[in-house]
């Protein structure tokens, strides 16, 4: 009897597609340099159509927003490099701000900060344990943590906005050192530390090895679970730091604080060249992706467009960046 089995290759539209090495290199470079190139294009467009963008006050606002999102996205990038994702960063971000604001009055700000960092580390540990040890899909594990932490925050605050932000956080978030906002310096320090770690330490090499091929990394003797759990812990701690900068910048803590940082941190990392499949990406690209996304969102405000256009912009950037990185990965695998 003649076999009726379907040959998948026969129905694969790209089965005969063999791109030239030059074409593959071109697309790979486009994926790596898309964000810096787009930044230049946006700056030129702003100079023509929205000169108010270059107002010193607006530029300071952009720099602070880049710093806040940048700190969070560095952690998200570290997780993505390990083939994972963290959907709980927005809840952790807000929780840290609530803890510091509500406990600082009863003690020193240092003890409040240490408490917030400890809780963030526990949340990251739980995320990493669920993903690495219990093999729960990262999206499911961290989305569950998002709901849990958000509910705990609502129960703790009873649904009310929190109190006054400590003066130290206000100063770090809005003051400048020379012409540079202090918050931006914090982001640069965090980014430099992580860049050094990824490029010059054994842990950094392990991150790329685990993201590139977890099975091979495990076979080579790398503690894959430990690397993944560590990445989630760092991500949660950096989310707390981002929340502190954000609360200091806006001057208060409310129930919707940081709600869009999940999608924005993922979008910025992907725009910067990090892939969902792990093992590819760097913090230079992340910084460029964050800068591009914040510039685009700020231009919506400068141009006087409806706030709804910001959501459309976020979705468009994420879809286009994901499509480009997906096509880039497809070509590199041929």
Short mmCIF file of N, CA and C in Angstrom, two decimals, residues 24-25 31 134 230 248 271 282 287 317:
data_model
loop_
_atom_site.label_atom_id
_atom_site.label_comp_id
_atom_site.label_asym_id
_atom_site.label_seq_id
_atom_site.Cartn_x
_atom_site.Cartn_y
_atom_site.Cartn_z
N UNK A 24 23.26 36.96 4.70
CA UNK A 24 23.10 36.60 6.11
C UNK A 24 23.85 37.58 7.00
N UNK A 25 25.09 37.91 6.61
CA UNK A 25 25.87 38.87 7.40
C UNK A 25 25.19 40.23 7.43
N UNK A 31 20.31 43.52 12.42
CA UNK A 31 19.73 43.21 13.72
C UNK A 31 20.52 43.82 14.86
N UNK A 134 11.67 23.24 38.68
CA UNK A 134 10.36 22.64 38.48
C UNK A 134 9.95 22.62 37.02
N UNK A 230 20.36 32.61 39.20
CA UNK A 230 21.11 33.85 39.46
C UNK A 230 20.62 34.98 38.57
N UNK A 248 11.20 58.07 43.01
CA UNK A 248 11.87 59.33 43.27
C UNK A 248 11.62 60.37 42.20
N UNK A 271 14.60 45.10 20.73
CA UNK A 271 15.04 46.14 19.79
C UNK A 271 16.56 46.26 19.81
N UNK A 282 23.62 41.90 23.91
CA UNK A 282 24.59 42.53 24.80
C UNK A 282 23.99 43.80 25.37
N UNK A 287 21.10 49.27 25.88
CA UNK A 287 21.08 50.72 26.12
C UNK A 287 20.53 51.46 24.91
N UNK A 317 6.71 48.65 17.83
CA UNK A 317 8.15 48.45 18.02
C UNK A 317 8.45 47.00 18.39
#
